[in-house]
Short mmCIF file of C-alpha atoms and ligand atoms in Angstrom, two decimals:
data_model
loop_
_atom_site.label_atom_id
_atom_site.label_comp_id
_atom_site.label_asym_id
_atom_site.label_seq_id
_atom_site.Cartn_x
_atom_site.Cartn_y
_atom_site.Cartn_z
CA MET A 1 119.69 28.97 -5.68
CA ARG A 2 119.40 30.20 -1.86
CA ASP A 3 123.17 30.94 -2.01
CA GLU A 4 122.76 32.99 -5.12
CA LEU A 5 119.79 34.76 -3.87
CA ILE A 6 121.64 35.75 -0.41
CA THR A 7 124.58 37.20 -2.36
CA PHE A 8 121.98 39.08 -4.54
CA LEU A 9 120.39 40.36 -1.26
CA GLN A 10 123.76 41.24 0.55
CA GLN A 11 124.84 43.29 -2.51
CA SER A 12 121.90 45.11 -3.29
CA LEU A 13 120.28 45.49 0.44
CA GLY A 14 123.70 45.98 2.03
CA PRO A 15 124.64 43.87 5.45
CA ASN A 16 121.27 45.09 7.34
CA GLY A 17 119.17 44.03 4.31
CA VAL A 18 119.24 40.37 4.68
CA LEU A 19 118.80 37.93 7.50
CA SER A 20 119.57 34.16 6.52
CA ASN A 21 120.75 32.56 9.58
CA ALA A 22 117.85 30.37 11.46
CA ASN A 23 118.58 32.27 14.88
CA ASP A 24 118.03 35.64 13.17
CA THR A 25 114.81 34.67 10.96
CA GLU A 26 112.79 32.78 13.85
CA ARG A 27 110.62 35.60 14.70
CA TYR A 28 109.67 36.07 11.29
CA CYS A 29 108.25 32.66 11.58
CA LEU A 30 105.78 33.10 14.25
CA ASP A 31 102.66 35.25 14.74
CA TRP A 32 101.00 36.80 17.71
CA ALA A 33 98.32 33.87 18.11
CA GLY A 34 101.35 31.16 18.42
CA ALA A 35 101.19 29.73 14.91
CA ARG A 36 104.45 28.63 13.45
CA GLY A 37 105.64 28.97 9.53
CA ALA A 38 108.50 27.40 8.09
CA GLU A 39 111.98 28.29 8.11
CA PRO A 40 112.21 31.09 5.18
CA LEU A 41 114.78 31.10 2.37
CA ALA A 42 115.95 34.40 3.78
CA VAL A 43 114.34 37.65 5.21
CA ALA A 44 114.76 40.62 3.00
CA ARG A 45 114.66 44.00 4.84
CA PRO A 46 114.63 46.66 2.09
CA ALA A 47 114.94 50.27 3.16
CA SER A 48 113.41 52.07 0.11
CA VAL A 49 110.98 51.60 -2.63
CA ASP A 50 113.56 50.99 -5.28
CA ASP A 51 115.35 48.17 -3.13
CA VAL A 52 112.05 46.69 -2.79
CA ALA A 53 111.39 46.90 -6.58
CA ASP A 54 114.78 45.02 -6.91
CA VAL A 55 114.00 42.31 -4.80
CA MET A 56 110.85 41.83 -6.61
CA ARG A 57 112.24 41.86 -9.79
CA TYR A 58 115.00 39.31 -9.12
CA CYS A 59 112.78 37.08 -7.68
CA HIS A 60 110.66 37.06 -11.06
CA GLN A 61 113.37 36.34 -12.90
CA HIS A 62 114.68 33.55 -10.74
CA ASP A 63 111.18 32.08 -10.09
CA ILE A 64 111.30 32.65 -6.11
CA PRO A 65 108.34 32.59 -3.94
CA VAL A 66 107.91 35.83 -1.82
CA VAL A 67 105.88 36.53 1.08
CA PRO A 68 105.62 40.34 2.50
CA GLN A 69 105.45 40.63 6.17
CA GLY A 70 104.49 43.55 8.27
CA GLY A 71 104.00 43.66 12.13
CA GLY A 72 102.99 39.71 12.08
CA SER A 73 99.70 40.54 13.85
CA GLY A 74 97.24 39.20 11.36
CA LEU A 75 95.20 36.23 12.60
CA VAL A 76 94.89 34.04 9.49
CA GLU A 77 98.61 32.85 8.81
CA GLY A 78 99.01 35.01 5.80
CA ALA A 79 102.41 36.68 6.57
CA LEU A 80 103.88 33.40 7.99
CA PRO A 81 106.52 31.51 5.63
CA ASP A 82 104.81 28.56 3.50
CA ARG A 83 105.21 25.23 4.84
CA HIS A 84 104.90 23.53 1.26
CA THR A 85 107.40 25.78 -0.86
CA PRO A 86 110.34 27.44 0.72
CA GLU A 87 109.72 31.41 0.36
CA LEU A 88 111.88 34.51 0.67
CA VAL A 89 110.31 36.80 3.53
CA LEU A 90 109.82 40.42 2.44
CA SER A 91 109.73 42.74 5.69
CA LEU A 92 108.89 46.15 5.23
CA GLU A 93 110.17 46.83 8.70
CA ARG A 94 112.90 49.26 7.55
CA LEU A 95 110.49 51.04 4.93
CA ASN A 96 109.33 53.21 7.90
CA ARG A 97 109.40 57.16 6.86
CA ILE A 98 106.60 59.63 7.56
CA ARG A 99 107.13 61.24 4.25
CA ALA A 100 104.61 64.24 4.33
CA LEU A 101 101.85 65.70 6.50
CA ASP A 102 99.53 68.24 5.15
CA ALA A 103 97.33 69.50 8.07
CA ILE A 104 95.34 71.85 5.68
CA ASN A 105 94.74 68.95 3.24
CA PHE A 106 94.41 66.37 6.08
CA THR A 107 96.75 63.78 4.50
CA ILE A 108 99.51 62.01 5.80
CA SER A 109 102.17 60.35 3.24
CA VAL A 110 103.67 57.48 4.73
CA ASP A 111 106.05 54.38 4.01
CA ALA A 112 103.95 51.10 4.35
CA GLY A 113 106.62 49.52 7.05
CA CYS A 114 105.30 52.45 9.46
CA VAL A 115 103.70 51.10 12.92
CA LEU A 116 100.31 52.51 13.00
CA GLN A 117 101.02 53.88 16.33
CA GLU A 118 103.76 55.91 14.81
CA VAL A 119 101.23 57.33 12.21
CA LYS A 120 98.73 58.07 14.71
CA ASP A 121 101.08 59.69 16.91
CA ALA A 122 102.42 62.21 13.90
CA ALA A 123 98.69 62.89 13.27
CA LEU A 124 98.47 64.09 16.81
CA ALA A 125 101.42 66.21 16.66
CA GLU A 126 99.98 68.32 13.84
CA ASP A 127 96.57 68.45 15.64
CA CYS A 128 95.03 66.08 13.26
CA PHE A 129 93.47 62.24 13.99
CA PHE A 130 94.11 59.23 12.10
CA PRO A 131 91.07 57.14 12.97
CA LEU A 132 92.29 53.33 12.40
CA ALA A 133 92.44 51.85 16.11
CA LEU A 134 93.24 48.52 16.94
CA GLY A 135 94.56 46.48 19.70
CA ALA A 136 97.72 45.54 17.83
CA GLN A 137 98.24 49.24 17.03
CA GLY A 138 101.90 49.13 18.70
CA SER A 139 103.06 46.55 16.31
CA CYS A 140 101.15 46.24 13.06
CA GLN A 141 102.27 48.53 9.91
CA ILE A 142 100.16 50.39 7.85
CA GLY A 143 101.01 47.98 4.86
CA GLY A 144 99.45 45.40 6.84
CA ASN A 145 96.54 47.25 7.67
CA ILE A 146 96.11 48.22 3.80
CA SER A 147 96.75 44.83 3.09
CA THR A 148 94.21 43.13 5.30
CA ASN A 149 91.68 46.24 4.96
CA ALA A 150 91.54 46.38 8.96
CA GLY A 151 88.65 47.70 10.91
CA GLY A 152 88.82 48.14 14.28
CA LEU A 153 86.98 50.00 16.92
CA ASN A 154 86.35 53.29 15.23
CA VAL A 155 84.62 51.83 11.89
CA LEU A 156 81.29 53.03 12.98
CA ARG A 157 81.94 56.64 12.80
CA TYR A 158 85.07 56.37 9.95
CA GLY A 159 84.82 53.39 7.86
CA MET A 160 87.10 50.52 7.31
CA THR A 161 90.91 51.06 6.29
CA ARG A 162 89.97 51.25 2.82
CA GLN A 163 87.93 54.32 3.55
CA LEU A 164 91.14 55.98 4.80
CA VAL A 165 93.24 55.33 1.95
CA LEU A 166 93.56 58.12 -0.77
CA GLY A 167 96.39 57.45 -2.49
CA LEU A 168 98.70 54.03 -2.81
CA GLU A 169 102.12 53.16 -4.10
CA VAL A 170 102.56 49.14 -4.59
CA VAL A 171 105.49 47.02 -6.05
CA LEU A 172 104.39 44.78 -8.71
CA PRO A 173 105.05 40.87 -8.70
CA ASP A 174 107.56 41.74 -11.64
CA GLY A 175 109.10 44.72 -9.88
CA ARG A 176 107.50 47.37 -11.71
CA ILE A 177 106.27 50.17 -9.65
CA LEU A 178 102.43 51.29 -9.84
CA SER A 179 102.39 54.69 -7.90
CA ASP A 180 99.46 57.02 -7.23
CA MET A 181 100.50 59.08 -4.38
CA ARG A 182 98.26 62.04 -5.28
CA PRO A 183 96.95 63.53 -1.90
CA LEU A 184 93.48 63.98 -3.61
CA HIS A 185 90.14 63.58 -1.65
CA LYS A 186 88.28 63.23 -5.16
CA ASN A 187 89.75 61.28 -8.31
CA ASN A 188 87.10 59.84 -10.66
CA THR A 189 89.33 58.94 -13.44
CA GLY A 190 88.90 55.46 -14.49
CA TYR A 191 89.12 52.45 -12.73
CA ASP A 192 90.40 52.76 -9.18
CA LEU A 193 93.45 50.34 -9.05
CA LYS A 194 94.60 50.96 -5.47
CA GLN A 195 91.31 49.05 -4.55
CA LEU A 196 92.72 45.89 -5.70
CA PHE A 197 95.50 45.93 -3.65
CA ILE A 198 93.47 46.94 -0.39
CA GLY A 199 92.57 43.94 1.45
CA ALA A 200 94.57 41.73 -1.31
CA GLU A 201 96.76 40.27 1.72
CA GLY A 202 99.81 40.53 -0.34
CA THR A 203 98.69 38.43 -3.14
CA LEU A 204 98.72 40.97 -5.88
CA GLY A 205 101.60 43.25 -5.03
CA ILE A 206 104.08 44.86 -2.14
CA VAL A 207 102.19 47.79 -0.43
CA THR A 208 105.08 50.19 -0.12
CA GLY A 209 103.55 53.68 0.39
CA ALA A 210 100.10 54.97 1.24
CA VAL A 211 98.61 58.67 1.05
CA LEU A 212 96.01 58.57 4.07
CA LYS A 213 93.16 60.44 5.05
CA LEU A 214 93.34 62.32 8.59
CA CYS A 215 90.58 63.94 10.48
CA PRO A 216 90.04 66.65 13.19
CA GLN A 217 91.72 65.56 16.53
CA PRO A 218 88.25 64.94 18.71
CA ALA A 219 88.84 67.57 21.25
CA ASN A 220 86.16 65.90 23.36
CA SER A 221 85.05 62.37 23.96
CA ARG A 222 83.25 60.41 26.89
CA VAL A 223 83.27 56.50 27.42
CA ALA A 224 80.77 54.80 29.20
CA LEU A 225 80.49 51.04 30.18
CA ILE A 226 76.98 49.85 30.41
CA GLY A 227 75.35 46.56 31.79
CA CYS A 228 72.45 45.03 29.87
CA PRO A 229 70.23 42.26 30.30
CA ASP A 230 70.75 40.28 26.99
CA VAL A 231 71.98 40.79 23.15
CA ARG A 232 68.32 41.64 22.24
CA ALA A 233 68.71 44.87 24.61
CA VAL A 234 72.03 45.50 23.46
CA MET A 235 71.02 45.76 19.87
CA GLN A 236 68.03 47.92 20.82
CA LEU A 237 70.33 50.16 22.51
CA TYR A 238 72.32 50.29 19.59
CA GLY A 239 69.55 51.87 17.35
CA LEU A 240 68.85 53.99 20.18
CA ALA A 241 72.18 55.48 20.59
CA ARG A 242 72.97 55.93 16.82
CA ARG A 243 69.79 58.03 16.67
CA SER A 244 70.15 59.86 20.38
CA CYS A 245 74.12 60.74 19.77
CA CYS A 246 73.97 62.96 16.68
CA ASP A 247 75.93 60.69 14.84
CA LEU A 248 79.08 61.17 17.02
CA LEU A 249 79.04 57.54 18.13
CA THR A 250 82.48 55.95 17.32
CA ALA A 251 82.55 52.94 19.20
CA PHE A 252 79.93 50.46 20.27
CA GLU A 253 81.37 47.18 21.45
CA LEU A 254 79.54 44.01 22.67
CA ILE A 255 81.43 42.49 25.80
CA PRO A 256 79.60 39.37 27.47
CA ARG A 257 80.28 38.91 31.11
CA ARG A 258 82.72 36.33 30.49
CA CYS A 259 84.81 38.59 28.82
CA ILE A 260 84.71 40.84 31.56
CA GLU A 261 85.75 37.88 34.10
CA LEU A 262 88.55 37.01 31.50
CA ALA A 263 89.95 40.34 31.52
CA LEU A 264 89.93 40.47 35.60
CA GLU A 265 91.72 37.56 35.40
CA ALA A 266 94.34 38.68 32.80
CA ALA A 267 94.81 42.17 34.63
CA PRO A 268 94.76 42.05 38.40
CA THR A 269 94.77 45.72 38.96
CA LEU A 270 91.23 45.94 37.06
CA ARG A 271 88.12 45.98 39.31
CA ASP A 272 84.50 45.03 38.43
CA PRO A 273 83.35 47.92 36.54
CA LEU A 274 79.39 47.72 37.85
CA ASP A 275 78.25 46.75 41.44
CA GLU A 276 76.46 43.67 40.20
CA PRO A 277 77.25 41.72 37.26
CA HIS A 278 75.43 41.55 34.00
CA PRO A 279 74.73 39.12 31.55
CA VAL A 280 76.33 41.66 28.55
CA TYR A 281 77.92 45.14 28.50
CA VAL A 282 78.32 47.50 25.94
CA LEU A 283 81.54 49.61 25.85
CA LEU A 284 80.60 52.79 23.80
CA GLU A 285 82.30 56.24 22.96
CA VAL A 286 81.32 59.18 21.65
CA ALA A 287 83.53 62.13 20.44
CA ALA A 288 83.41 65.66 18.83
CA SER A 289 86.01 67.96 17.67
CA GLY A 290 84.20 70.98 18.81
CA GLU A 291 82.45 71.89 22.16
CA LEU A 292 79.43 69.90 22.68
CA ASP A 293 77.65 68.57 25.94
CA LEU A 294 78.44 64.95 25.27
CA ASP A 295 77.64 64.09 29.29
CA ALA A 296 74.19 65.05 28.49
CA MET A 297 74.04 63.35 25.41
CA ILE A 298 74.85 59.85 27.06
CA GLU A 299 72.74 60.62 30.34
CA THR A 300 69.53 61.19 28.30
CA LEU A 301 70.78 57.54 26.29
CA PHE A 302 70.75 56.23 30.14
CA SER A 303 67.46 57.36 30.80
CA GLN A 304 65.51 56.44 28.05
CA GLY A 305 67.42 52.81 27.75
CA MET A 306 66.02 52.56 31.29
CA GLU A 307 62.79 53.57 30.70
CA ARG A 308 62.77 50.89 28.02
CA GLN A 309 64.26 48.35 30.26
CA LEU A 310 67.45 48.05 27.87
CA LEU A 311 69.87 48.36 30.68
CA GLY A 312 70.27 47.94 34.62
CA ASP A 313 73.25 49.83 35.17
CA GLY A 314 76.49 52.00 33.74
CA VAL A 315 79.34 53.87 34.49
CA LEU A 316 80.10 57.20 32.64
CA ALA A 317 84.18 57.72 32.68
CA SER A 318 84.61 61.01 34.45
CA SER A 319 88.09 61.45 33.52
CA GLU A 320 90.72 60.08 30.63
CA ALA A 321 92.47 57.65 33.13
CA GLN A 322 88.96 55.93 33.60
CA ALA A 323 87.92 56.11 30.19
CA ALA A 324 91.35 54.02 29.37
CA GLN A 325 90.65 51.82 32.11
CA LEU A 326 87.01 51.11 30.61
CA TRP A 327 88.83 50.48 27.41
CA GLN A 328 91.62 48.21 28.95
CA PHE A 329 88.64 45.79 29.62
CA ARG A 330 88.31 45.05 25.97
CA GLU A 331 92.33 44.76 25.53
CA ALA A 332 92.53 42.94 28.67
CA MET A 333 89.56 40.25 27.75
CA LEU A 334 91.84 39.21 24.47
CA GLU A 335 94.64 38.29 26.56
CA GLY A 336 92.72 36.14 28.75
CA GLN A 337 91.16 34.74 26.07
CA GLN A 338 94.50 33.89 24.53
CA ARG A 339 95.67 32.45 27.71
CA ARG A 340 92.90 29.65 27.53
CA GLY A 341 95.07 28.15 24.73
CA VAL A 342 93.34 26.49 21.63
CA HIS A 343 89.79 27.86 20.64
CA LEU A 344 87.81 28.62 17.92
CA ARG A 345 88.42 32.57 16.77
CA THR A 346 86.05 34.02 14.15
CA ASP A 347 85.29 37.42 12.79
CA ILE A 348 81.84 37.07 10.96
CA ALA A 349 79.80 39.93 9.54
CA LEU A 350 76.16 39.72 9.90
CA PRO A 351 73.31 42.29 9.05
CA ILE A 352 72.98 44.20 12.25
CA SER A 353 69.19 43.71 12.36
CA ALA A 354 69.76 40.06 12.26
CA LEU A 355 72.88 39.63 15.05
CA ASP A 356 70.36 38.82 17.96
CA THR A 357 68.43 35.91 16.29
CA PHE A 358 71.73 34.77 14.75
CA HIS A 359 73.79 35.06 18.14
CA HIS A 360 70.94 33.21 19.88
CA GLN A 361 70.97 30.45 17.03
CA ALA A 362 74.51 30.02 17.04
CA GLU A 363 74.42 29.49 20.76
CA ARG A 364 72.30 26.67 20.48
CA LEU A 365 74.41 25.17 17.66
CA VAL A 366 77.00 24.96 19.92
CA ALA A 367 75.47 23.68 22.87
CA GLU A 368 74.11 20.70 20.77
CA LEU A 369 77.60 19.93 19.51
CA SER A 370 78.97 20.30 22.64
CA PRO A 371 77.13 21.14 25.98
CA ASP A 372 80.44 21.98 27.96
CA ALA A 373 81.97 24.20 25.17
CA GLU A 374 82.00 27.75 26.15
CA VAL A 375 80.80 30.74 23.87
CA ILE A 376 82.60 34.00 23.99
CA ALA A 377 80.48 36.21 21.61
CA TYR A 378 81.87 40.03 21.63
CA GLY A 379 82.76 42.50 19.17
CA HIS A 380 82.12 45.85 16.98
CA VAL A 381 78.48 45.23 16.90
CA GLY A 382 77.54 48.69 15.89
CA ASP A 383 79.31 47.43 12.44
CA GLY A 384 77.82 44.09 12.66
CA ASN A 385 81.03 42.39 13.31
CA LEU A 386 80.55 39.96 15.91
CA HIS A 387 84.08 37.47 17.39
CA PHE A 388 81.89 34.28 17.64
CA ASN A 389 84.51 32.63 19.62
CA VAL A 390 84.38 28.99 21.13
CA LEU A 391 86.35 27.59 23.96
CA PRO A 392 86.57 23.82 23.84
CA PRO A 393 85.72 21.94 26.95
CA THR A 394 89.00 21.55 29.20
CA GLY A 395 88.64 17.80 29.61
CA LEU A 396 89.99 17.20 25.87
CA ASP A 397 93.46 16.59 24.32
CA ASP A 398 94.49 19.21 21.63
CA ASP A 399 93.49 16.89 18.58
CA ASP A 400 90.00 16.36 19.76
CA LYS A 401 89.58 19.78 20.58
CA LEU A 402 90.44 20.93 17.17
CA ALA A 403 88.20 18.19 15.61
CA LEU A 404 85.51 19.67 17.68
CA LEU A 405 86.08 22.98 16.84
CA HIS A 406 86.43 22.32 13.08
CA ASP A 407 82.82 20.75 13.31
CA ILE A 408 81.38 23.67 15.05
CA GLU A 409 83.21 26.46 12.62
CA GLU A 410 81.46 24.58 9.70
CA GLN A 411 77.95 24.71 11.06
CA LEU A 412 78.52 28.05 12.21
CA PHE A 413 79.47 29.24 8.68
CA GLU A 414 76.74 27.64 7.35
CA LEU A 415 74.46 29.48 9.60
CA VAL A 416 76.15 32.67 8.67
CA THR A 417 75.65 31.87 5.10
CA GLU A 418 71.61 31.44 5.61
CA PHE A 419 71.83 34.89 7.64
CA ASP A 420 73.45 36.89 4.36
CA GLY A 421 76.61 37.10 6.23
CA SER A 422 80.44 37.08 5.63
CA ILE A 423 82.65 34.80 7.23
CA SER A 424 85.31 37.42 7.57
CA ALA A 425 84.41 41.05 8.61
CA GLU A 426 88.11 42.00 9.65
CA HIS A 427 90.94 39.40 9.38
CA GLY A 428 90.42 38.23 6.13
CA ILE A 429 91.31 34.79 4.58
CA GLY A 430 94.81 34.11 4.78
CA ARG A 431 95.24 30.32 4.56
CA ILE A 432 93.15 29.17 7.25
CA LYS A 433 89.88 30.50 6.01
CA GLN A 434 90.24 29.35 2.32
CA SER A 435 88.27 26.34 2.02
CA ALA A 436 85.17 28.28 3.56
CA PHE A 437 85.88 31.13 1.46
CA LEU A 438 86.01 29.37 -1.97
CA ALA A 439 83.03 27.30 -0.99
CA SER A 440 81.33 30.97 -0.65
CA LEU A 441 82.04 32.20 -4.13
CA SER A 442 80.29 32.21 -7.03
CA ALA A 443 81.58 31.00 -10.39
CA PRO A 444 81.89 34.44 -11.99
CA GLU A 445 83.84 35.87 -8.82
CA TYR A 446 85.83 33.00 -8.64
CA ASP A 447 86.86 33.48 -12.48
CA ILE A 448 87.29 37.38 -11.98
CA MET A 449 89.64 37.04 -8.54
CA ARG A 450 91.63 34.03 -10.58
CA GLY A 451 91.95 36.20 -13.68
CA LEU A 452 93.49 38.97 -11.87
CA LYS A 453 95.60 36.83 -10.16
CA ARG A 454 97.24 35.51 -13.15
CA LEU A 455 97.47 38.99 -14.68
CA LEU A 456 98.98 40.54 -11.94
CA ASP A 457 101.34 37.32 -11.05
CA PRO A 458 101.52 35.12 -13.77
CA ARG A 459 104.32 32.74 -12.13
CA GLY A 460 102.01 32.64 -8.96
CA ASN A 461 104.89 33.46 -6.87
CA LEU A 462 103.44 36.34 -4.71
CA SER A 463 101.90 34.99 -1.35
CA ALA A 464 100.88 31.78 -2.99
CA GLY A 465 98.32 29.55 -1.38
CA ARG A 466 96.80 32.71 0.32
CA ILE A 467 93.11 33.83 -0.19
CA LEU A 468 93.17 31.76 -3.41
CA PRO A 469 94.67 28.09 -3.91
CA ARG A 470 98.04 27.99 -5.31
CA SER A 471 98.13 27.97 -9.41
CA ASP A 472 99.83 25.19 -11.12
CA GLY A 473 103.31 24.31 -10.38
CA ARG A 474 103.03 26.20 -6.95
C1 FAD B 1 95.41 41.96 19.50
C2 FAD B 1 95.02 42.35 18.47
C3 FAD B 1 94.03 43.08 17.95
C4 FAD B 1 93.53 42.93 16.48
N1 FAD B 1 92.50 43.62 16.53
C5 FAD B 1 91.86 43.99 15.05
C6 FAD B 1 90.92 44.77 14.92
O1 FAD B 1 90.30 45.46 16.05
N2 FAD B 1 90.30 44.52 13.58
C7 FAD B 1 91.07 44.13 12.46
O2 FAD B 1 90.62 44.23 11.27
N3 FAD B 1 92.18 43.44 12.48
C8 FAD B 1 92.67 43.42 13.95
N4 FAD B 1 93.74 42.65 14.23
C9 FAD B 1 94.55 41.56 13.02
C10 FAD B 1 95.63 42.60 12.89
O3 FAD B 1 96.05 43.28 13.58
C11 FAD B 1 95.47 43.34 11.41
O4 FAD B 1 95.19 42.12 10.44
C12 FAD B 1 96.55 44.18 10.88
O5 FAD B 1 95.94 45.04 9.84
C13 FAD B 1 97.76 43.37 10.48
O6 FAD B 1 98.73 44.25 10.11
P1 FAD B 1 100.13 43.65 10.31
O7 FAD B 1 101.11 44.94 9.82
O8 FAD B 1 100.72 43.11 11.53
O9 FAD B 1 100.29 42.47 9.10
P2 FAD B 1 100.83 40.85 8.90
O10 FAD B 1 100.41 40.16 9.99
O11 FAD B 1 102.67 41.14 8.96
O12 FAD B 1 100.49 40.70 7.53
C14 FAD B 1 99.06 40.69 7.39
C15 FAD B 1 98.84 40.00 5.83
O13 FAD B 1 98.88 41.35 5.13
C16 FAD B 1 100.46 40.91 4.07
N5 FAD B 1 101.17 42.11 4.18
C17 FAD B 1 101.70 42.86 5.24
N6 FAD B 1 102.37 44.08 4.62
C18 FAD B 1 102.03 44.08 3.53
C19 FAD B 1 102.66 45.11 2.57
N7 FAD B 1 102.97 45.93 3.11
N8 FAD B 1 102.22 44.65 1.12
C20 FAD B 1 101.25 43.77 0.87
N9 FAD B 1 101.09 42.81 1.85
C21 FAD B 1 101.38 42.79 3.00
C22 FAD B 1 100.96 39.82 4.78
O14 FAD B 1 101.60 38.74 3.60
C23 FAD B 1 99.58 39.17 5.43
O15 FAD B 1 98.95 38.53 4.05
C24 FAD B 1 94.34 42.22 15.54
C25 FAD B 1 95.10 41.44 15.90
C26 FAD B 1 95.67 41.08 17.22
C27 FAD B 1 96.93 40.71 17.40
#
């Protein structure tokens, strides 16, 4: 079956369209976090939508499992080839054309394999702005962003990826093409089918193209880093900032002191941003497309925050370079965390008003389970999104670390449920959050999801075992 598949792929996609040698397929088996998948049947690299359709039709007819792959920056192992059943990896990397940009309509039509940064650059070249922004934007693809409904740094102002998709083109598991690439800002006709595929993590179809919403390029923006006494003060400052910044707040990030230290370790050119260390920091950005006095806006916020004892000190970037350097803390701290090896990584969502109490209780929970474990809780708290991460004690071996982190995660997710939260604000379910996700579903929710999967992928060959358990026979 594998030999026939490879012959078919060579014939239909050409010599650059298929990789079958283990050395060549190696990089498709690894993700950013260092997780490894099994060796795939092969890697198909179609360069057109029709090629994707041909591959899917062949796989449907020959009952061959397929997993789509974008930039490989997903954090729940959804794009890695399965260890249970050999899969064909379908990489979208060669499907990477900007199809059209309409600066009056504020839309851009792109192939799914376009790297996010390239879409942002293409928008900027026409004085437009594509607001999706995240640490992996130099490698993640639009198809991956859509399939994970990515969030990122600007959700507060512009929404998740779902809010930025106006049209979608999808190849279904049997090879049919479902296309609605109309660049419409409003369309209220019948069921909005594209929504099914946004955030579906590749389990219902292969996203091949999208019409994305653009915004005016913010001509004017300011970034500030503020030191605060605790998370309670941060959340009160958030309320103040929302009200006093004329709805121009684009980012409001919580950064604990430990993350600043991790960033300083990872990027030695960075310097401690404020004269004195503070228990927690806020990195905020305001942006406007017209000329407004953003400095005055932030200075008012500083003085109001000081008056209410919500902040101790702060720095307002005075140049683009300084603003970029403040943002660098946000990037470098991820790198620093990654260097610490095995750790618990979460991306929970909570009602914003509950975040402080949750944070407090969750810290206590971890301390009771392991007094020497280190909590690193940061995130896009303006969206109620907390990365409540835990570094295990260094003295443990890897197996003990994993067992401890598993216990912590289980209890943490129970607490999330008690707070009416969600176990995933951004990264999705993939394989690694499946059991917690299934436990959170009601019977009607499960039945509808299972029914949709059966309807669109009756053979269960597409991304089997991600989000939902594999169906019979797979
Ligand atoms: C440093 C770093 C920072 C990050 N920051 C954020 C953040 O702030 N917010 C956030 O939401 N995420 C974040 N992420 C997670 C990740 O970047 C996003 O999930 C991103 O959207 C994944 O895109 P990708 O192209 O890399 O997808 P991949 O990792 O290749 O795939 C992700 C999932 O989508 C499926 N898929 C990929 N392409 C397609 C397609 N064309 N059609 C159908 N299914 C497809 C895959 O099968 C897989 O299930 C971050 C990751 C890293 C490494």
